[in-house]
Amino acid sequence: MTQVYSGGTKRFSGIFTPIATPFRADDRLDETALRSNVAKWMTTSLTGLVVLGSNGEAAQLDDDEADRIVDIVREGVPRDRSLIAGTGRESTRATIDATRRAAAAGVDAALVRTPSFFKPQMTSDAFARHYTAVADASTIPVLLYNVSMYTGVNLLPDAVEKLAVHPNIVGMKESGGDIAQISDFVTRTPDEFTVLAGSATTLFSSLCAGCDGAILAVASLVPDACVRMAALVRDHQIDEARALQRRLLPIARSVGSSYGVPGLKAALDLMGYVGGVPRPPLRPVTSEVVEIIRGQLDTLGALAAPARAGALG
Amino acid sequence: MTQVYSGGTKRFSGIFTPIATPFRADDRLDETALRSNVAKWMTTSLTGLVVLGSNGEAAQLDDDEADRIVDIVREGVPRDRSLIAGTGRESTRATIDATRRAAAAGVDAALVRTPSFFKPQMTSDAFARHYTAVADASTIPVLLYNVSMYTGVNLLPDAVEKLAVHPNIVGMKESGGDIAQISDFVTRTPDEFTVLAGSATTLFSSLCAGCDGAILAVASLVPDACVRMAALVRDHQIDEARALQRRLLPIARSVGSSYGVPGLKAALDLMGYVGGVPRPPLRPVTSEVVEIIRGQLDTLGALAAPARAGALG
Amino acid sequence: MTQVYSGGTKRFSGIFTPIATPFRADDRLDETALRSNVAKWMTTSLTGLVVLGSNGEAAQLDDDEADRIVDIVREGVPRDRSLIAGTGRESTRATIDATRRAAAAGVDAALVRTPSFFKPQMTSDAFARHYTAVADASTIPVLLYNVSMYTGVNLLPDAVEKLAVHPNIVGMKESGGDIAQISDFVTRTPDEFTVLAGSATTLFSSLCAGCDGAILAVASLVPDACVRMAALVRDHQIDEARALQRRLLPIARSVGSSYGVPGLKAALDLMGYVGGVPRPPLRPVTSEVVEIIRGQLDTLGALAAPARAGALG
Amino acid sequence: MTQVYSGGTKRFSGIFTPIATPFRADDRLDETALRSNVAKWMTTSLTGLVVLGSNGEAAQLDDDEADRIVDIVREGVPRDRSLIAGTGRESTRATIDATRRAAAAGVDAALVRTPSFFKPQMTSDAFARHYTAVADASTIPVLLYNVSMYTGVNLLPDAVEKLAVHPNIVGMKESGGDIAQISDFVTRTPDEFTVLAGSATTLFSSLCAGCDGAILAVASLVPDACVRMAALVRDHQIDEARALQRRLLPIARSVGSSYGVPGLKAALDLMGYVGGVPRPPLRPVTSEVVEIIRGQLDTLGALAAPARAGALG
């Protein structure tokens, strides 16, 4: 039995994956697939799961679907692993409401994406008010979540430094690869504040800079490799870690900036999970991209024999 | 009685305003204020209203609130004026659903913002599939809506050119001020396709470039001035139109990029409407900004005596 | 004989072209070609020429070449047309020196590009000091020159407003297409300050916004069409001017953002001028691009019979 | 006597500093100061010096000044240290000429900044042709130099990968802090190709990613700390290195993006070098900034007693 990885003594340190939401061909939630995917991840060393994240197509789900997904996943995640749910909305009141619903469903922490629609007004002051109100109202710990690639706004170190002293704000996820900013987050927050990386293409560097773990789409595919990376950096085996990063880079790019959620879903199919179709306007990657991804997974030794032979598709 | 302005023979040409959503101090919809605001706009020459637009804080409303707002506004807008509703969502299915609800409530057209969360995947092809599916499913005409300032994605002329031939896509709103792109929209779409400007700071130039009208926050404040601008350009009175643009510029900037929705709400209060408080994380502008806006409106001769004297606040 | 076009009573109003610098196959200045090109432009209605501009590859010339070019062109431009020379350098002292040399060679005005290397330090204050020092030291009038596309810095309306009152700063060229900024330049400078457009793709809009003329690469190719555009806008023939802009757009894009100086040189060859080869690292456009440009010029009716038939190249 | 640091067996690995050019109050080169500065750096562990770099205000020097500077510095740098000179120009021919002059003056390698004026044309192909021509023509080794902050163009890993096999292109300097791109440079170039970091704010991360050393303005001020950083990472003392980075960060930011060359010159004055005045349009930092920088240097223990007491200025 694989041991559950803990990144250290901080709350929510370790390696998490933001799970995809499998849809059926008729664009409805595939509950059976979701259950089986979760069960399979529970056989890995992953510290825990993140549900309703960006990669879970949370922006495209209605509230009823979101609640249903949390219930299903919670059933499948035992208490020695952490379950985190994305609960960010554009308004403070909707965010508080979503966070309360997640808490009621037994989630361990809320990952709260920055509001972002009114970009010029999303100042550090606005973020401070928003997150303080959410953390005050929440019965579960709150993790800040900065994902500029999708939101077009940036949660600056100044704001994080102030928010990190709130007793109910226990950490953050930074999805970008700006290592100077990541270093600032590590440096300017208290020791007990958890900083999680979100970019697999800069995982090694983020861990060197002092991150306590990561929330990575690629960890849905090769969880043990991601856990191993964290352990190598912890043990100062820098050369081995750098070499591992190099090996992970192609698939990290594919399920990141290159092909996004559709790429992740194709890769999940290849790995024996059920990725399913992305929800429109997203659409599946082409068969050419499937072959690129298959090659990347195969090079990593991640594929079982049938997938290597191209039997899936 | 002021005459309703029609910008020409095209459907939905003319001058519209995207109305703000008044909230009470407890962050709930102020229905009384909404009704009275609409009644007041109906005494102006505005061609029609846009409900649930960006300036209506649509991103911060839940579906029940949105439906209620449409119902209230529809009651207040007679059939000789057009009522357009924003119905864009991140997923195609949610957009179709919102468009159908708006149609059922008697709205004349749907203004459909580009989905934007998964930016790298929001290609012209993705937009084409999305809008085609929405227009196919909608019983009311669809207007495309490009608002890069808030979405971080750009609906390119190539995509618009293709979509403009769909029988149920009758026009678009471009919120940006890139005059080359606006000119392309005008040039590359059929004669009967309506192109509406969304940036008051470049209204004069947009109308010169061939726009058929505009949807402007500033038209909530000085509707007759906006209507007059359109008439001046139509009549080739270029020098007068340019001079009018110069006069409108300060307040256009205040309710646009400078102070956004909170600025618009403060200006509405000064003009005798009920702006109300913006929904958090937005918050009201400071009293210094109120005075700046008061001065800008006063210079335009837009303020009644009590507001000029600073009696409001 | 074609009449020289004057855009009005302001100094340096009208239609200018920034002439290309013809090089021979061995990368040296082709003086004969330069002379014959200038002679040919002198048969058109162009108000004047700009030498050593961006399109003249000034960034790639050494000082001796630059001085030689000014001398040759000055000989070919009679006194009833204006000759402007680019004299911008990164340091204030080198700019002053280049401006003095141009003045000594009989140039009528200096077009001074913003310094730009140390971007974070290129504030409005830095620009104010730089331009004031240059204008103080210059015996000929100075024109400000903002070309963000190449410099990566922006000369803001605040700085221009301050500089425009200097008695020896008589105008400016704005190469970008941001119509709000162009309108600001027009609005915030004295009546006698000349604002020249630099973007042919937004020429019509820039003239509507109040520009006094333009400095355009495309005016090297179709000078009379550019002059006609200015006259149409002056006479408020908006529909005709907008239609002319539409016709000019393809070639304007080709010699602007799409193919740059190499595109301009290919177009010059097609029009019976000597474009010559661009200086490395620039290189000539491909034969496919030549055919695109040939088609664009032919559509405009600009080509003589031999060039239409593809005899050049 | 301090030992000269060598970063390893690769050519030009180690810690370099791009030296400032001291000007006198009359804006002329201060040769005496330059000599004394170089002599002082020769008492440190620096691997070598870079002359005519961005921080040397090379963009603001004329060719005669540049040649004179190289001659003076070469006299002061013994053969067991490396002297690198910046020789990049906008045209290929001028770059070749400058490189030849540097070689003739006894420089050990040329650091060739990307040409950048015609940004849309500065493709990977254009860079490949440019650098190949320069390296072919040069009798001394060539180092590529990517400094997007100043040039606005980016030398991509694809281009570097191709150029790195040229026998006379022995390495590169990357001035940016994009750790994914830096990692790509390390990964995709041959083992003997030297990758030098140029951003002191991300020095630790760049060395972890595999850089062979760095060229840093801050190494003009605290050379031994920079050398110690390189040694710590080499020895896998990650925690100590990360802590050192944290200490270096404030002064690194001051002489980098915050205050640039004027900040560096003020810091040099405080450290007992002669920074002198920056060349206009640059100007000295304010006295408030001098105090900020003094505080940062003092915290590092870098200041001698008189400078700590504020006796300089």
mmCIF file with all atom_site columns, N, CA and C in Angstrom, chain B residues 92-136:
data_model
loop_
_atom_site.group_PDB
_atom_site.id
_atom_site.type_symbol
_atom_site.label_atom_id
_atom_site.label_alt_id
_atom_site.label_comp_id
_atom_site.label_asym_id
_atom_site.label_entity_id
_atom_site.label_seq_id
_atom_site.pdbx_PDB_ins_code
_atom_site.Cartn_x
_atom_site.Cartn_y
_atom_site.Cartn_z
_atom_site.occupancy
_atom_site.B_iso_or_equiv
_atom_site.pdbx_formal_charge
_atom_site.auth_seq_id
_atom_site.auth_comp_id
_atom_site.auth_asym_id
_atom_site.auth_atom_id
_atom_site.pdbx_PDB_model_num
ATOM 1   N N  . THR B 1 92  ? -21.315 27.124 -22.757 1.00 0.00 ? 92  THR B N  1
ATOM 2   C CA . THR B 1 92  ? -22.314 27.318 -23.809 1.00 0.00 ? 92  THR B CA 1
ATOM 3   C C  . THR B 1 92  ? -23.705 26.984 -23.288 1.00 0.00 ? 92  THR B C  1
ATOM 4   N N  . ARG B 1 93  ? -23.809 25.890 -22.519 1.00 0.00 ? 93  ARG B N  1
ATOM 5   C CA . ARG B 1 93  ? -25.142 25.494 -22.063 1.00 0.00 ? 93  ARG B CA 1
ATOM 6   C C  . ARG B 1 93  ? -25.742 26.503 -21.100 1.00 0.00 ? 93  ARG B C  1
ATOM 7   N N  . ALA B 1 94  ? -24.925 27.061 -20.206 1.00 0.00 ? 94  ALA B N  1
ATOM 8   C CA . ALA B 1 94  ? -25.455 28.062 -19.280 1.00 0.00 ? 94  ALA B CA 1
ATOM 9   C C  . ALA B 1 94  ? -25.838 29.341 -20.018 1.00 0.00 ? 94  ALA B C  1
ATOM 10  N N  . THR B 1 95  ? -25.086 29.666 -21.062 1.00 0.00 ? 95  THR B N  1
ATOM 11  C CA . THR B 1 95  ? -25.430 30.849 -21.859 1.00 0.00 ? 95  THR B CA 1
ATOM 12  C C  . THR B 1 95  ? -26.763 30.649 -22.577 1.00 0.00 ? 95  THR B C  1
ATOM 13  N N  . ILE B 1 96  ? -26.935 29.480 -23.135 1.00 0.00 ? 96  ILE B N  1
ATOM 14  C CA . ILE B 1 96  ? -28.215 29.181 -23.809 1.00 0.00 ? 96  ILE B CA 1
ATOM 15  C C  . ILE B 1 96  ? -29.361 29.262 -22.812 1.00 0.00 ? 96  ILE B C  1
ATOM 16  N N  . ASP B 1 97  ? -29.143 28.712 -21.655 1.00 0.00 ? 97  ASP B N  1
ATOM 17  C CA . ASP B 1 97  ? -30.199 28.715 -20.642 1.00 0.00 ? 97  ASP B CA 1
ATOM 18  C C  . ASP B 1 97  ? -30.544 30.149 -20.230 1.00 0.00 ? 97  ASP B C  1
ATOM 19  N N  . ALA B 1 98  ? -29.540 30.975 -19.995 1.00 0.00 ? 98  ALA B N  1
ATOM 20  C CA . ALA B 1 98  ? -29.799 32.363 -19.591 1.00 0.00 ? 98  ALA B CA 1
ATOM 21  C C  . ALA B 1 98  ? -30.483 33.149 -20.712 1.00 0.00 ? 98  ALA B C  1
ATOM 22  N N  . THR B 1 99  ? -30.101 32.856 -21.945 1.00 0.00 ? 99  THR B N  1
ATOM 23  C CA . THR B 1 99  ? -30.715 33.546 -23.084 1.00 0.00 ? 99  THR B CA 1
ATOM 24  C C  . THR B 1 99  ? -32.189 33.170 -23.211 1.00 0.00 ? 99  THR B C  1
ATOM 25  N N  . ARG B 1 100 ? -32.478 31.910 -22.994 1.00 0.00 ? 100 ARG B N  1
ATOM 26  C CA . ARG B 1 100 ? -33.880 31.473 -23.057 1.00 0.00 ? 100 ARG B CA 1
ATOM 27  C C  . ARG B 1 100 ? -34.714 32.106 -21.954 1.00 0.00 ? 100 ARG B C  1
ATOM 28  N N  . ARG B 1 101 ? -34.140 32.228 -20.780 1.00 0.00 ? 101 ARG B N  1
ATOM 29  C CA . ARG B 1 101 ? -34.897 32.864 -19.688 1.00 0.00 ? 101 ARG B CA 1
ATOM 30  C C  . ARG B 1 101 ? -35.144 34.342 -20.010 1.00 0.00 ? 101 ARG B C  1
ATOM 31  N N  . ALA B 1 102 ? -34.158 34.988 -20.582 1.00 0.00 ? 102 ALA B N  1
ATOM 32  C CA . ALA B 1 102 ? -34.340 36.397 -20.954 1.00 0.00 ? 102 ALA B CA 1
ATOM 33  C C  . ALA B 1 102 ? -35.424 36.539 -22.029 1.00 0.00 ? 102 ALA B C  1
ATOM 34  N N  . ALA B 1 103 ? -35.391 35.640 -22.999 1.00 0.00 ? 103 ALA B N  1
ATOM 35  C CA . ALA B 1 103 ? -36.400 35.676 -24.064 1.00 0.00 ? 103 ALA B CA 1
ATOM 36  C C  . ALA B 1 103 ? -37.793 35.472 -23.475 1.00 0.00 ? 103 ALA B C  1
ATOM 37  N N  . ALA B 1 104 ? -37.900 34.545 -22.568 1.00 0.00 ? 104 ALA B N  1
ATOM 38  C CA . ALA B 1 104 ? -39.195 34.264 -21.949 1.00 0.00 ? 104 ALA B CA 1
ATOM 39  C C  . ALA B 1 104 ? -39.704 35.470 -21.173 1.00 0.00 ? 104 ALA B C  1
ATOM 40  N N  . ALA B 1 105 ? -38.780 36.284 -20.683 1.00 0.00 ? 105 ALA B N  1
ATOM 41  C CA . ALA B 1 105 ? -39.173 37.467 -19.912 1.00 0.00 ? 105 ALA B CA 1
ATOM 42  C C  . ALA B 1 105 ? -39.473 38.660 -20.812 1.00 0.00 ? 105 ALA B C  1
ATOM 43  N N  . GLY B 1 106 ? -39.376 38.460 -22.110 1.00 0.00 ? 106 GLY B N  1
ATOM 44  C CA . GLY B 1 106 ? -39.790 39.524 -23.009 1.00 0.00 ? 106 GLY B CA 1
ATOM 45  C C  . GLY B 1 106 ? -38.699 40.467 -23.465 1.00 0.00 ? 106 GLY B C  1
ATOM 46  N N  . VAL B 1 107 ? -37.462 40.077 -23.260 1.00 0.00 ? 107 VAL B N  1
ATOM 47  C CA . VAL B 1 107 ? -36.344 40.904 -23.703 1.00 0.00 ? 107 VAL B CA 1
ATOM 48  C C  . VAL B 1 107 ? -36.264 40.897 -25.233 1.00 0.00 ? 107 VAL B C  1
ATOM 49  N N  . ASP B 1 108 ? -35.806 41.989 -25.824 1.00 0.00 ? 108 ASP B N  1
ATOM 50  C CA . ASP B 1 108 ? -35.792 42.104 -27.281 1.00 0.00 ? 108 ASP B CA 1
ATOM 51  C C  . ASP B 1 108 ? -34.555 41.482 -27.934 1.00 0.00 ? 108 ASP B C  1
ATOM 52  N N  . ALA B 1 109 ? -33.446 41.466 -27.212 1.00 0.00 ? 109 ALA B N  1
ATOM 53  C CA . ALA B 1 109 ? -32.222 40.881 -27.767 1.00 0.00 ? 109 ALA B CA 1
ATOM 54  C C  . ALA B 1 109 ? -31.296 40.502 -26.617 1.00 0.00 ? 109 ALA B C  1
ATOM 55  N N  . ALA B 1 110 ? -30.406 39.563 -26.904 1.00 0.00 ? 110 ALA B N  1
ATOM 56  C CA . ALA B 1 110 ? -29.432 39.117 -25.900 1.00 0.00 ? 110 ALA B CA 1
ATOM 57  C C  . ALA B 1 110 ? -28.056 39.640 -26.284 1.00 0.00 ? 110 ALA B C  1
ATOM 58  N N  . LEU B 1 111 ? -27.386 40.248 -25.334 1.00 0.00 ? 111 LEU B N  1
ATOM 59  C CA . LEU B 1 111 ? -26.016 40.722 -25.512 1.00 0.00 ? 111 LEU B CA 1
ATOM 60  C C  . LEU B 1 111 ? -25.115 39.691 -24.831 1.00 0.00 ? 111 LEU B C  1
ATOM 61  N N  . VAL B 1 112 ? -24.340 38.952 -25.635 1.00 0.00 ? 112 VAL B N  1
ATOM 62  C CA . VAL B 1 112 ? -23.657 37.761 -25.124 1.00 0.00 ? 112 VAL B CA 1
ATOM 63  C C  . VAL B 1 112 ? -22.148 38.001 -25.059 1.00 0.00 ? 112 VAL B C  1
ATOM 64  N N  . ARG B 1 113 ? -21.681 38.209 -23.864 1.00 0.00 ? 113 ARG B N  1
ATOM 65  C CA . ARG B 1 113 ? -20.252 38.418 -23.634 1.00 0.00 ? 113 ARG B CA 1
ATOM 66  C C  . ARG B 1 113 ? -19.476 37.166 -24.000 1.00 0.00 ? 113 ARG B C  1
ATOM 67  N N  . THR B 1 114 ? -18.291 37.339 -24.515 1.00 0.00 ? 114 THR B N  1
ATOM 68  C CA . THR B 1 114 ? -17.423 36.183 -24.795 1.00 0.00 ? 114 THR B CA 1
ATOM 69  C C  . THR B 1 114 ? -17.151 35.409 -23.509 1.00 0.00 ? 114 THR B C  1
ATOM 70  N N  . PRO B 1 115 ? -17.199 34.078 -23.563 1.00 0.00 ? 115 PRO B N  1
ATOM 71  C CA . PRO B 1 115 ? -16.614 33.334 -22.450 1.00 0.00 ? 115 PRO B CA 1
ATOM 72  C C  . PRO B 1 115 ? -15.127 33.654 -22.426 1.00 0.00 ? 115 PRO B C  1
ATOM 73  N N  . SER B 1 116 ? -14.488 33.506 -21.267 1.00 0.00 ? 116 SER B N  1
ATOM 74  C CA . SER B 1 116 ? -13.111 33.995 -21.190 1.00 0.00 ? 116 SER B CA 1
ATOM 75  C C  . SER B 1 116 ? -12.234 33.292 -20.162 1.00 0.00 ? 116 SER B C  1
ATOM 76  N N  . PHE B 1 117 ? -12.779 32.382 -19.382 1.00 0.00 ? 117 PHE B N  1
ATOM 77  C CA . PHE B 1 117 ? -11.962 31.857 -18.294 1.00 0.00 ? 117 PHE B CA 1
ATOM 78  C C  . PHE B 1 117 ? -10.721 31.132 -18.827 1.00 0.00 ? 117 PHE B C  1
ATOM 79  N N  . PHE B 1 118 ? -10.931 30.208 -19.745 1.00 0.00 ? 118 PHE B N  1
ATOM 80  C CA . PHE B 1 118 ? -9.796  29.417 -20.254 1.00 0.00 ? 118 PHE B CA 1
ATOM 81  C C  . PHE B 1 118 ? -9.189  30.149 -21.454 1.00 0.00 ? 118 PHE B C  1
ATOM 82  N N  . LYS B 1 119 ? -8.449  31.218 -21.151 1.00 0.00 ? 119 LYS B N  1
ATOM 83  C CA . LYS B 1 119 ? -8.022  32.144 -22.193 1.00 0.00 ? 119 LYS B CA 1
ATOM 84  C C  . LYS B 1 119 ? -7.289  31.471 -23.359 1.00 0.00 ? 119 LYS B C  1
ATOM 85  N N  . PRO B 1 120 ? -6.311  30.594 -23.094 1.00 0.00 ? 120 PRO B N  1
ATOM 86  C CA . PRO B 1 120 ? -5.575  30.049 -24.245 1.00 0.00 ? 120 PRO B CA 1
ATOM 87  C C  . PRO B 1 120 ? -6.482  29.251 -25.195 1.00 0.00 ? 120 PRO B C  1
ATOM 88  N N  . GLN B 1 121 ? -7.582  28.726 -24.677 1.00 0.00 ? 121 GLN B N  1
ATOM 89  C CA . GLN B 1 121 ? -8.479  27.931 -25.531 1.00 0.00 ? 121 GLN B CA 1
ATOM 90  C C  . GLN B 1 121 ? -9.548  28.786 -26.206 1.00 0.00 ? 121 GLN B C  1
ATOM 91  N N  . MET B 1 122 ? -9.642  30.053 -25.857 1.00 0.00 ? 122 MET B N  1
ATOM 92  C CA . MET B 1 122 ? -10.692 30.899 -26.427 1.00 0.00 ? 122 MET B CA 1
ATOM 93  C C  . MET B 1 122 ? -10.265 31.450 -27.790 1.00 0.00 ? 122 MET B C  1
ATOM 94  N N  . THR B 1 123 ? -10.127 30.546 -28.736 1.00 0.00 ? 123 THR B N  1
ATOM 95  C CA . THR B 1 123 ? -9.731  30.880 -30.102 1.00 0.00 ? 123 THR B CA 1
ATOM 96  C C  . THR B 1 123 ? -10.946 31.369 -30.894 1.00 0.00 ? 123 THR B C  1
ATOM 97  N N  . SER B 1 124 ? -10.682 31.861 -32.078 1.00 0.00 ? 124 SER B N  1
ATOM 98  C CA . SER B 1 124 ? -11.787 32.273 -32.953 1.00 0.00 ? 124 SER B CA 1
ATOM 99  C C  . SER B 1 124 ? -12.701 31.091 -33.247 1.00 0.00 ? 124 SER B C  1
ATOM 100 N N  . ASP B 1 125 ? -12.127 29.915 -33.375 1.00 0.00 ? 125 ASP B N  1
ATOM 101 C CA . ASP B 1 125 ? -12.954 28.724 -33.589 1.00 0.00 ? 125 ASP B CA 1
ATOM 102 C C  . ASP B 1 125 ? -13.874 28.462 -32.394 1.00 0.00 ? 125 ASP B C  1
ATOM 103 N N  . ALA B 1 126 ? -13.327 28.587 -31.197 1.00 0.00 ? 126 ALA B N  1
ATOM 104 C CA . ALA B 1 126 ? -14.148 28.356 -30.009 1.00 0.00 ? 126 ALA B CA 1
ATOM 105 C C  . ALA B 1 126 ? -15.277 29.378 -29.932 1.00 0.00 ? 126 ALA B C  1
ATOM 106 N N  . PHE B 1 127 ? -14.958 30.633 -30.226 1.00 0.00 ? 127 PHE B N  1
ATOM 107 C CA . PHE B 1 127 ? -16.009 31.656 -30.210 1.00 0.00 ? 127 PHE B CA 1
ATOM 108 C C  . PHE B 1 127 ? -17.069 31.370 -31.286 1.00 0.00 ? 127 PHE B C  1
ATOM 109 N N  . ALA B 1 128 ? -16.617 30.914 -32.439 1.00 0.00 ? 128 ALA B N  1
ATOM 110 C CA . ALA B 1 128 ? -17.561 30.629 -33.527 1.00 0.00 ? 128 ALA B CA 1
ATOM 111 C C  . ALA B 1 128 ? -18.526 29.515 -33.110 1.00 0.00 ? 128 ALA B C  1
ATOM 112 N N  . ARG B 1 129 ? -18.010 28.455 -32.525 1.00 0.00 ? 129 ARG B N  1
ATOM 113 C CA . ARG B 1 129 ? -18.889 27.363 -32.085 1.00 0.00 ? 129 ARG B CA 1
ATOM 114 C C  . ARG B 1 129 ? -19.851 27.847 -31.005 1.00 0.00 ? 129 ARG B C  1
ATOM 115 N N  . HIS B 1 130 ? -19.297 28.586 -30.053 1.00 0.00 ? 130 HIS B N  1
ATOM 116 C CA . HIS B 1 130 ? -20.105 29.054 -28.930 1.00 0.00 ? 130 HIS B CA 1
ATOM 117 C C  . HIS B 1 130 ? -21.260 29.932 -29.410 1.00 0.00 ? 130 HIS B C  1
ATOM 118 N N  . TYR B 1 131 ? -20.944 30.940 -30.178 1.00 0.00 ? 131 TYR B N  1
ATOM 119 C CA . TYR B 1 131 ? -21.984 31.895 -30.588 1.00 0.00 ? 131 TYR B CA 1
ATOM 120 C C  . TYR B 1 131 ? -22.982 31.255 -31.556 1.00 0.00 ? 131 TYR B C  1
ATOM 121 N N  . THR B 1 132 ? -22.487 30.369 -32.403 1.00 0.00 ? 132 THR B N  1
ATOM 122 C CA . THR B 1 132 ? -23.403 29.699 -33.312 1.00 0.00 ? 132 THR B CA 1
ATOM 123 C C  . THR B 1 132 ? -24.409 28.851 -32.535 1.00 0.00 ? 132 THR B C  1
ATOM 124 N N  . ALA B 1 133 ? -23.915 28.141 -31.542 1.00 0.00 ? 133 ALA B N  1
ATOM 125 C CA . ALA B 1 133 ? -24.819 27.309 -30.734 1.00 0.00 ? 133 ALA B CA 1
ATOM 126 C C  . ALA B 1 133 ? -25.835 28.169 -29.996 1.00 0.00 ? 133 ALA B C  1
ATOM 127 N N  . VAL B 1 134 ? -25.387 29.281 -29.461 1.00 0.00 ? 134 VAL B N  1
ATOM 128 C CA . VAL B 1 134 ? -26.301 30.165 -28.724 1.00 0.00 ? 134 VAL B CA 1
ATOM 129 C C  . VAL B 1 134 ? -27.332 30.770 -29.669 1.00 0.00 ? 134 VAL B C  1
ATOM 130 N N  . ALA B 1 135 ? -26.863 31.258 -30.814 1.00 0.00 ? 135 ALA B N  1
ATOM 131 C CA . ALA B 1 135 ? -27.788 31.905 -31.760 1.00 0.00 ? 135 ALA B CA 1
ATOM 132 C C  . ALA B 1 135 ? -28.778 30.894 -32.327 1.00 0.00 ? 135 ALA B C  1
ATOM 133 N N  . ASP B 1 136 ? -28.305 29.675 -32.566 1.00 0.00 ? 136 ASP B N  1
ATOM 134 C CA . ASP B 1 136 ? -29.215 28.627 -33.054 1.00 0.00 ? 136 ASP B CA 1
ATOM 135 C C  . ASP B 1 136 ? -30.322 28.345 -32.038 1.00 0.00 ? 136 ASP B C  1
#
